[in-house]
mmCIF file of C-alpha atoms in Angstrom:
data_model
loop_
_atom_site.group_PDB
_atom_site.id
_atom_site.type_symbol
_atom_site.label_atom_id
_atom_site.label_comp_id
_atom_site.label_asym_id
_atom_site.label_seq_id
_atom_site.Cartn_x
_atom_site.Cartn_y
_atom_site.Cartn_z
ATOM 1 C CA MET A 1 34.540 -21.381 -3.113
ATOM 2 C CA ARG A 2 32.094 -20.571 -5.925
ATOM 3 C CA HIS A 3 29.799 -23.406 -4.789
ATOM 4 C CA ASN A 4 29.836 -22.080 -1.214
ATOM 5 C CA THR A 5 28.939 -18.613 -2.493
ATOM 6 C CA LYS A 6 25.980 -20.044 -4.425
ATOM 7 C CA VAL A 7 24.766 -21.916 -1.348
ATOM 8 C CA LEU A 8 25.066 -18.735 0.693
ATOM 9 C CA GLY A 9 23.084 -16.923 -2.016
ATOM 10 C CA HIS A 10 20.209 -19.386 -1.623
ATOM 11 C CA ILE A 11 20.296 -19.024 2.164
ATOM 12 C CA VAL A 12 20.292 -15.225 1.927
ATOM 13 C CA ALA A 13 17.384 -15.229 -0.552
ATOM 14 C CA PHE A 14 15.374 -17.569 1.686
ATOM 15 C CA LEU A 15 16.020 -15.563 4.868
ATOM 16 C CA THR A 16 15.210 -12.303 3.101
ATOM 17 C CA VAL A 17 11.834 -13.632 1.966
ATOM 18 C CA VAL A 18 11.191 -14.959 5.490
ATOM 19 C CA VAL A 19 11.705 -11.442 6.871
ATOM 20 C CA TRP A 20 9.585 -9.892 4.123
ATOM 21 C CA GLY A 21 6.858 -12.410 4.895
ATOM 22 C CA SER A 22 6.732 -11.044 8.440
ATOM 23 C CA THR A 23 6.392 -7.425 7.283
ATOM 24 C CA PHE A 24 2.710 -7.918 6.474
ATOM 25 C CA VAL A 25 2.028 -8.478 10.166
ATOM 26 C CA PHE A 26 4.080 -5.485 11.332
ATOM 27 C CA THR A 27 2.621 -3.270 8.607
ATOM 28 C CA LYS A 28 -0.895 -4.357 9.564
ATOM 29 C CA LEU A 29 -0.218 -3.361 13.180
ATOM 30 C CA LEU A 30 0.968 0.088 12.026
ATOM 31 C CA LEU A 31 -2.061 0.501 9.759
ATOM 32 C CA LEU A 32 -4.339 -0.345 12.687
ATOM 33 C CA SER A 33 -2.523 2.263 14.788
ATOM 34 C CA GLY A 34 -3.463 4.988 12.285
ATOM 35 C CA LEU A 35 -0.568 5.323 9.842
ATOM 36 C CA THR A 36 -1.342 5.169 6.116
ATOM 37 C CA ALA A 37 0.425 2.914 3.611
ATOM 38 C CA ALA A 38 2.244 5.898 2.042
ATOM 39 C CA GLN A 39 3.406 7.130 5.444
ATOM 40 C CA ILE A 40 4.716 3.696 6.429
ATOM 41 C CA PHE A 41 6.592 3.273 3.143
ATOM 42 C CA THR A 42 8.121 6.760 3.357
ATOM 43 C CA LEU A 43 9.206 6.426 6.982
ATOM 44 C CA ARG A 44 10.776 2.982 6.489
ATOM 45 C CA PHE A 45 12.656 4.142 3.375
ATOM 46 C CA ILE A 46 13.892 7.315 5.123
ATOM 47 C CA ILE A 47 15.300 5.182 7.943
ATOM 48 C CA ALA A 48 16.890 2.783 5.467
ATOM 49 C CA TYR A 49 18.373 5.554 3.302
ATOM 50 C CA VAL A 50 19.892 7.455 6.229
ATOM 51 C CA LEU A 51 21.496 4.290 7.627
ATOM 52 C CA LEU A 52 22.828 3.226 4.237
ATOM 53 C CA MET A 53 24.181 6.720 3.590
ATOM 54 C CA LEU A 54 26.035 6.650 6.916
ATOM 55 C CA PHE A 55 27.439 3.236 6.020
ATOM 56 C CA SER A 56 28.539 4.517 2.603
ATOM 57 C CA LEU A 57 30.294 7.510 4.197
ATOM 58 C CA SER A 58 32.269 5.134 6.410
ATOM 59 C CA ARG A 59 33.612 3.196 3.417
ATOM 60 C CA LYS A 60 36.766 4.219 1.588
ATOM 61 C CA ASN A 61 36.519 4.813 -2.165
ATOM 62 C CA HIS A 62 32.777 4.298 -2.185
ATOM 63 C CA ARG A 63 31.169 5.182 -5.506
ATOM 64 C CA TRP A 64 28.820 8.164 -5.454
ATOM 65 C CA LEU A 65 27.997 8.748 -9.131
ATOM 66 C CA VAL A 66 27.003 6.505 -12.026
ATOM 67 C CA ASP A 67 29.021 6.382 -15.237
ATOM 68 C CA THR A 68 26.385 7.595 -17.703
ATOM 69 C CA TRP A 69 23.015 9.329 -17.778
ATOM 70 C CA LYS A 70 21.492 6.086 -19.084
ATOM 71 C CA ASP A 71 22.666 4.332 -15.938
ATOM 72 C CA GLU A 72 21.074 7.111 -13.872
ATOM 73 C CA LEU A 73 17.787 6.432 -15.641
ATOM 74 C CA LEU A 74 18.298 2.757 -14.805
ATOM 75 C CA MET A 75 18.564 3.683 -11.116
ATOM 76 C CA VAL A 76 15.416 5.787 -11.411
ATOM 77 C CA GLY A 77 13.645 2.760 -12.859
ATOM 78 C CA LEU A 78 14.826 0.608 -9.956
ATOM 79 C CA GLY A 79 13.618 3.178 -7.420
ATOM 80 C CA LEU A 80 10.187 3.284 -9.051
ATOM 81 C CA THR A 81 9.666 -0.434 -9.663
ATOM 82 C CA GLY A 82 11.209 -1.698 -6.427
ATOM 83 C CA GLY A 83 10.209 1.266 -4.285
ATOM 84 C CA SER A 84 7.366 3.760 -4.545
ATOM 85 C CA MET A 85 5.325 2.255 -7.390
ATOM 86 C CA TYR A 86 5.507 -1.278 -6.021
ATOM 87 C CA PHE A 87 4.540 -0.398 -2.453
ATOM 88 C CA LEU A 88 1.848 2.113 -3.424
ATOM 89 C CA THR A 89 0.120 -0.193 -5.927
ATOM 90 C CA GLU A 90 0.298 -3.190 -3.589
ATOM 91 C CA ASN A 91 -1.019 -1.382 -0.526
ATOM 92 C CA GLU A 92 -3.572 0.699 -2.442
ATOM 93 C CA SER A 93 -4.981 -2.433 -4.082
ATOM 94 C CA MET A 94 -6.166 -3.628 -0.679
ATOM 95 C CA ASN A 95 -8.454 -0.587 -0.482
ATOM 96 C CA TYR A 96 -10.383 -1.850 -3.523
ATOM 97 C CA THR A 97 -10.071 -5.622 -3.372
ATOM 98 C CA THR A 98 -9.583 -8.319 -0.759
ATOM 99 C CA THR A 99 -6.262 -9.067 0.897
ATOM 100 C CA THR A 100 -6.583 -12.590 -0.543
ATOM 101 C CA ASN A 101 -6.739 -11.282 -4.102
ATOM 102 C CA THR A 102 -3.788 -8.960 -3.524
ATOM 103 C CA SER A 103 -1.629 -11.650 -1.926
ATOM 104 C CA LEU A 104 -2.475 -14.169 -4.615
ATOM 105 C CA ILE A 105 -1.692 -11.865 -7.544
ATOM 106 C CA VAL A 106 1.466 -10.331 -6.072
ATOM 107 C CA CYS A 107 2.931 -13.660 -4.965
ATOM 108 C CA LEU A 108 2.642 -14.994 -8.509
ATOM 109 C CA CYS A 109 5.313 -12.473 -9.483
ATOM 110 C CA PRO A 110 7.976 -15.171 -10.196
ATOM 111 C CA LEU A 111 5.935 -16.452 -13.156
ATOM 112 C CA PHE A 112 5.876 -13.004 -14.752
ATOM 113 C CA ALA A 113 9.482 -12.271 -13.813
ATOM 114 C CA THR A 114 10.615 -15.558 -15.361
ATOM 115 C CA ALA A 115 8.724 -14.849 -18.589
ATOM 116 C CA LEU A 116 9.987 -11.267 -18.781
ATOM 117 C CA ILE A 117 13.623 -12.106 -18.042
ATOM 118 C CA GLY A 118 13.534 -15.098 -20.386
ATOM 119 C CA ALA A 119 12.220 -12.867 -23.192
ATOM 120 C CA VAL A 120 15.201 -10.518 -22.777
ATOM 121 C CA TYR A 121 17.961 -12.980 -21.823
ATOM 122 C CA LYS A 122 17.988 -16.331 -23.636
ATOM 123 C CA SER A 123 20.403 -17.775 -21.059
ATOM 124 C CA GLU A 124 17.754 -17.307 -18.348
ATOM 125 C CA ARG A 125 15.002 -19.270 -20.096
ATOM 126 C CA LEU A 126 13.697 -22.248 -18.149
ATOM 127 C CA ARG A 127 13.987 -25.889 -19.165
ATOM 128 C CA PRO A 128 10.773 -27.998 -19.203
ATOM 129 C CA SER A 129 11.310 -29.452 -15.704
ATOM 130 C CA GLN A 130 12.112 -26.007 -14.308
ATOM 131 C CA LEU A 131 8.979 -24.549 -15.897
ATOM 132 C CA LEU A 132 6.940 -27.397 -14.387
ATOM 133 C CA GLY A 133 8.457 -26.644 -10.985
ATOM 134 C CA SER A 134 7.624 -22.949 -11.249
ATOM 135 C CA VAL A 135 4.012 -23.705 -12.185
ATOM 136 C CA LEU A 136 3.743 -26.255 -9.365
ATOM 137 C CA ALA A 137 5.040 -23.677 -6.872
ATOM 138 C CA ALA A 138 2.507 -21.155 -8.210
ATOM 139 C CA ILE A 139 -0.289 -23.681 -7.636
ATOM 140 C CA GLY A 140 1.021 -24.123 -4.091
ATOM 141 C CA VAL A 141 0.746 -20.356 -3.567
ATOM 142 C CA VAL A 142 -2.877 -20.467 -4.734
ATOM 143 C CA VAL A 143 -3.663 -23.284 -2.268
ATOM 144 C CA VAL A 144 -1.948 -21.466 0.636
ATOM 145 C CA VAL A 145 -3.519 -18.067 -0.033
ATOM 146 C CA LEU A 146 -7.060 -19.293 -0.757
ATOM 147 C CA ASN A 147 -6.862 -21.603 2.278
ATOM 148 C CA GLY A 148 -9.791 -23.771 1.195
ATOM 149 C CA HIS A 149 -12.067 -20.850 0.288
ATOM 150 C CA PHE A 150 -12.130 -21.137 -3.483
ATOM 151 C CA VAL A 151 -14.075 -17.965 -4.088
ATOM 152 C CA LEU A 152 -12.448 -14.826 -5.470
ATOM 153 C CA HIS A 153 -14.265 -11.501 -5.363
ATOM 154 C CA LEU A 154 -13.249 -9.828 -8.593
ATOM 155 C CA SER A 155 -12.547 -6.113 -8.461
ATOM 156 C CA PRO A 156 -11.182 -4.664 -11.712
ATOM 157 C CA LEU A 157 -9.466 -1.659 -10.104
ATOM 158 C CA GLY A 158 -8.096 -3.435 -7.045
ATOM 159 C CA ASP A 159 -6.951 -6.503 -8.956
ATOM 160 C CA SER A 160 -5.358 -4.293 -11.615
ATOM 161 C CA LEU A 161 -3.388 -2.454 -8.948
ATOM 162 C CA ALA A 162 -2.206 -5.771 -7.487
ATOM 163 C CA PHE A 163 -1.202 -6.929 -10.961
ATOM 164 C CA ALA A 164 0.669 -3.638 -11.437
ATOM 165 C CA ALA A 165 2.608 -4.349 -8.229
ATOM 166 C CA CYS A 166 3.391 -7.820 -9.547
ATOM 167 C CA LEU A 167 4.725 -6.363 -12.801
ATOM 168 C CA CYS A 168 6.720 -3.723 -10.906
ATOM 169 C CA TRP A 169 8.656 -6.422 -9.036
ATOM 170 C CA ALA A 170 9.161 -8.398 -12.250
ATOM 171 C CA PHE A 171 10.670 -5.341 -13.962
ATOM 172 C CA TYR A 172 12.763 -4.624 -10.851
ATOM 173 C CA SER A 173 14.250 -8.120 -11.132
ATOM 174 C CA LEU A 174 14.947 -7.560 -14.823
ATOM 175 C CA LEU A 175 16.594 -4.160 -14.323
ATOM 176 C CA MET A 176 18.749 -5.496 -11.493
ATOM 177 C CA ILE A 177 20.499 -7.869 -13.917
ATOM 178 C CA SER A 178 21.917 -4.920 -15.863
ATOM 179 C CA ALA A 179 22.687 -2.847 -12.758
ATOM 180 C CA ASN A 180 24.468 -5.692 -10.949
ATOM 181 C CA ARG A 181 26.844 -6.148 -13.874
ATOM 182 C CA ARG A 182 28.286 -2.652 -13.462
ATOM 183 C CA TYR A 183 27.750 -1.418 -9.932
ATOM 184 C CA ASP A 184 28.226 -2.366 -6.290
ATOM 185 C CA VAL A 185 25.210 -3.781 -4.450
ATOM 186 C CA VAL A 186 25.304 -1.162 -1.669
ATOM 187 C CA PHE A 187 25.528 1.652 -4.225
ATOM 188 C CA ILE A 188 22.551 0.292 -6.179
ATOM 189 C CA THR A 189 20.455 -0.166 -3.040
ATOM 190 C CA ARG A 190 21.166 3.374 -1.882
ATOM 191 C CA LYS A 191 20.002 4.648 -5.258
ATOM 192 C CA VAL A 192 16.830 2.552 -4.990
ATOM 193 C CA PHE A 193 15.992 4.161 -1.645
ATOM 194 C CA PHE A 194 16.836 7.663 -2.919
ATOM 195 C CA TYR A 195 14.669 7.498 -6.032
ATOM 196 C CA GLY A 196 11.971 5.601 -4.178
ATOM 197 C CA LEU A 197 11.679 8.540 -1.797
ATOM 198 C CA LEU A 198 12.125 11.213 -4.484
ATOM 199 C CA SER A 199 9.294 9.733 -6.532
ATOM 200 C CA MET A 200 6.971 10.065 -3.510
ATOM 201 C CA ILE A 201 7.094 13.861 -3.704
ATOM 202 C CA PRO A 202 4.336 14.117 -6.370
ATOM 203 C CA TYR A 203 2.134 11.851 -4.245
ATOM 204 C CA PHE A 204 2.494 14.076 -1.178
ATOM 205 C CA LEU A 205 1.889 17.184 -3.296
ATOM 206 C CA PHE A 206 -1.525 15.706 -4.165
ATOM 207 C CA PHE A 207 -2.121 14.477 -0.593
ATOM 208 C CA PRO A 208 -0.256 16.979 1.633
ATOM 209 C CA ASP A 209 -2.252 16.022 4.711
ATOM 210 C CA GLU A 210 -0.574 12.608 4.770
ATOM 211 C CA TRP A 211 2.904 14.138 5.059
ATOM 212 C CA LEU A 212 1.852 16.928 7.427
ATOM 213 C CA GLY A 213 -0.006 14.420 9.576
ATOM 214 C CA ILE A 214 3.083 12.383 10.514
ATOM 215 C CA PRO A 215 4.289 14.632 13.407
ATOM 216 C CA ALA A 216 0.758 14.883 14.792
ATOM 217 C CA PHE A 217 0.395 11.109 14.646
ATOM 218 C CA PHE A 218 3.504 10.481 16.750
ATOM 219 C CA SER A 219 2.538 13.231 19.186
ATOM 220 C CA ASN A 220 -0.881 11.645 19.723
ATOM 221 C CA ALA A 221 0.617 8.147 19.977
ATOM 222 C CA PHE A 222 2.986 9.128 22.793
ATOM 223 C CA ASN A 223 0.269 11.168 24.501
ATOM 224 C CA GLU A 224 -1.824 8.008 24.662
ATOM 225 C CA GLY A 225 1.043 6.231 26.396
ATOM 226 C CA SER A 226 4.791 5.803 26.028
ATOM 227 C CA GLU A 227 4.352 2.048 25.568
ATOM 228 C CA ILE A 228 2.081 2.568 22.534
ATOM 229 C CA GLY A 229 4.450 5.133 21.064
ATOM 230 C CA MET A 230 7.498 2.915 21.558
ATOM 231 C CA THR A 231 5.707 -0.066 20.001
ATOM 232 C CA ILE A 232 5.056 1.996 16.866
ATOM 233 C CA VAL A 233 8.670 3.192 16.788
ATOM 234 C CA VAL A 234 10.023 -0.353 17.219
ATOM 235 C CA ASN A 235 7.811 -1.630 14.375
ATOM 236 C CA LEU A 236 9.023 1.180 12.100
ATOM 237 C CA LEU A 237 12.657 0.556 13.036
ATOM 238 C CA PHE A 238 12.231 -3.110 12.183
ATOM 239 C CA LEU A 239 10.712 -2.243 8.799
ATOM 240 C CA GLY A 240 13.357 0.398 8.106
ATOM 241 C CA CYS A 241 16.527 -1.201 9.469
ATOM 242 C CA ILE A 242 15.895 -4.895 8.864
ATOM 243 C CA ALA A 243 13.153 -5.304 6.240
ATOM 244 C CA SER A 244 14.350 -2.391 4.090
ATOM 245 C CA MET A 245 18.047 -1.609 4.521
ATOM 246 C CA LEU A 246 19.467 -5.055 5.303
ATOM 247 C CA CYS A 247 16.971 -7.040 3.244
ATOM 248 C CA PHE A 248 17.242 -4.918 0.105
ATOM 249 C CA VAL A 249 21.041 -5.138 0.204
ATOM 250 C CA ALA A 250 20.807 -8.884 0.837
ATOM 251 C CA TRP A 251 18.201 -9.411 -1.888
ATOM 252 C CA ASN A 252 20.139 -7.447 -4.491
ATOM 253 C CA TRP A 253 23.252 -9.456 -3.618
ATOM 254 C CA ALA A 254 21.273 -12.699 -3.956
ATOM 255 C CA LEU A 255 20.007 -11.587 -7.378
ATOM 256 C CA LYS A 256 23.619 -11.027 -8.397
ATOM 257 C CA THR A 257 24.892 -14.299 -6.898
ATOM 258 C CA ILE A 258 22.330 -16.949 -7.871
ATOM 259 C CA GLY A 259 20.563 -15.168 -10.720
ATOM 260 C CA ALA A 260 17.375 -13.151 -10.958
ATOM 261 C CA VAL A 261 15.098 -16.047 -11.927
ATOM 262 C CA THR A 262 16.294 -18.390 -9.171
ATOM 263 C CA ALA A 263 16.197 -15.687 -6.495
ATOM 264 C CA THR A 264 12.756 -14.440 -7.546
ATOM 265 C CA ASN A 265 11.348 -17.955 -7.182
ATOM 266 C CA TYR A 266 11.840 -17.588 -3.423
ATOM 267 C CA VAL A 267 8.975 -15.056 -3.479
ATOM 268 C CA TYR A 268 6.704 -18.130 -3.615
ATOM 269 C CA ILE A 269 7.596 -18.698 0.062
ATOM 270 C CA ASN A 270 6.303 -15.252 1.034
ATOM 271 C CA PRO A 271 2.699 -16.271 1.863
ATOM 272 C CA VAL A 272 3.992 -19.255 3.837
ATOM 273 C CA THR A 273 6.140 -17.078 6.111
ATOM 274 C CA THR A 274 3.333 -14.525 6.415
ATOM 275 C CA ILE A 275 0.935 -17.182 7.720
ATOM 276 C CA VAL A 276 3.559 -18.579 10.120
ATOM 277 C CA PHE A 277 4.182 -15.121 11.610
ATOM 278 C CA ALA A 278 0.430 -14.454 11.754
ATOM 279 C CA TRP A 279 0.093 -17.748 13.662
ATOM 280 C CA LEU A 280 2.882 -16.785 16.082
ATOM 281 C CA ILE A 281 1.907 -13.133 16.624
ATOM 282 C CA LEU A 282 -1.796 -12.862 15.756
ATOM 283 C CA SER A 283 -2.803 -16.418 16.788
ATOM 284 C CA GLU A 284 -4.268 -17.197 13.362
ATOM 285 C CA ASN A 285 -4.898 -20.873 12.538
ATOM 286 C CA ILE A 286 -2.764 -23.102 10.299
ATOM 287 C CA THR A 287 -4.907 -25.424 8.158
ATOM 288 C CA ILE A 288 -4.354 -28.565 6.096
ATOM 289 C CA PHE A 289 -4.490 -26.399 2.965
ATOM 290 C CA PHE A 290 -1.491 -24.450 4.255
ATOM 291 C CA LEU A 291 0.480 -27.676 4.698
ATOM 292 C CA ILE A 292 -0.486 -29.021 1.243
ATOM 293 C CA GLY A 293 0.285 -25.716 -0.443
ATOM 294 C CA THR A 294 3.619 -25.417 1.342
ATOM 295 C CA ALA A 295 4.591 -28.907 0.185
ATOM 296 C CA LEU A 296 3.708 -28.007 -3.420
ATOM 297 C CA ILE A 297 5.774 -24.816 -3.175
ATOM 298 C CA LEU A 298 8.840 -26.634 -1.827
ATOM 299 C CA VAL A 299 8.653 -29.412 -4.441
ATOM 300 C CA GLY A 300 8.076 -26.851 -7.179
ATOM 301 C CA MET A 301 11.033 -24.730 -6.100
ATOM 302 C CA TYR A 302 13.257 -27.818 -6.025
ATOM 303 C CA LEU A 303 12.292 -28.662 -9.617
ATOM 304 C CA ALA A 304 12.637 -25.036 -10.719
ATOM 305 C CA ASP A 305 16.220 -24.917 -9.446
ATOM 306 C CA ARG A 306 17.343 -28.150 -11.113
ATOM 307 C CA LYS A 307 19.986 -27.699 -13.774
ATOM 308 C CA LYS A 308 18.837 -30.522 -15.982
ATOM 309 C CA GLY A 309 15.369 -30.934 -17.425
#
């Protein structure tokens, strides 16, 4: 039974990353329609939080409060690192640097997460063969993202923001280890959404036009045509219901089931799924570099998950 649960954990982690890989395409379509990164994040998290709250209300004996104020601070940290700070730094970085730089830096998150978690928990430190596998997978990410164009346009501010997003997800993975030991996955995820949204208030106080512009945006979208308006709504519902609510619950469960380091390694697949969805939806080309990089990622992940090294 335990083996079956572990296998299911790997499947859930893989499928979650596949869905998250597709979100770049759907987010890009919403950005092109006129929504800002902050508006998209806020709307998708509102949808996710409302749905998860309704689900929690339907459950008997569902926990509503944490045990200590320190645990509440832990939930705040999860909401910041896995919610507002991660999404804002990642999306804002693309305003100052190339999408290639952002993708490359953010998708190397497993390396930083592994180092950070290993520094705190000795039991999570990698063996030599696992470390080799993680590095090999990281090289595969570089090959996939650069796609044969081995030129990076350095931008200190943009690249720093992308690196900040990378560190945010690494700390989120670390904090989830402690949270998963004491609380239910649904409860934790609801807290992540709540504090992710709450921490957006200062942002909208500095940029009130972004919040006030949401109703006007939808009004204009539907005035241009019901089909355009419904397309925007469907994209947001996908990001809120599937990519946020279901995927965050699934991801947090995977972290609890197969371990933070193993689960985080699946982030290496993110650029692969993004390119596949871009090929299917945006008709972008798949190159030999994509195939080579994907092979390196798969071999690297296999080595990283081996128990003996």
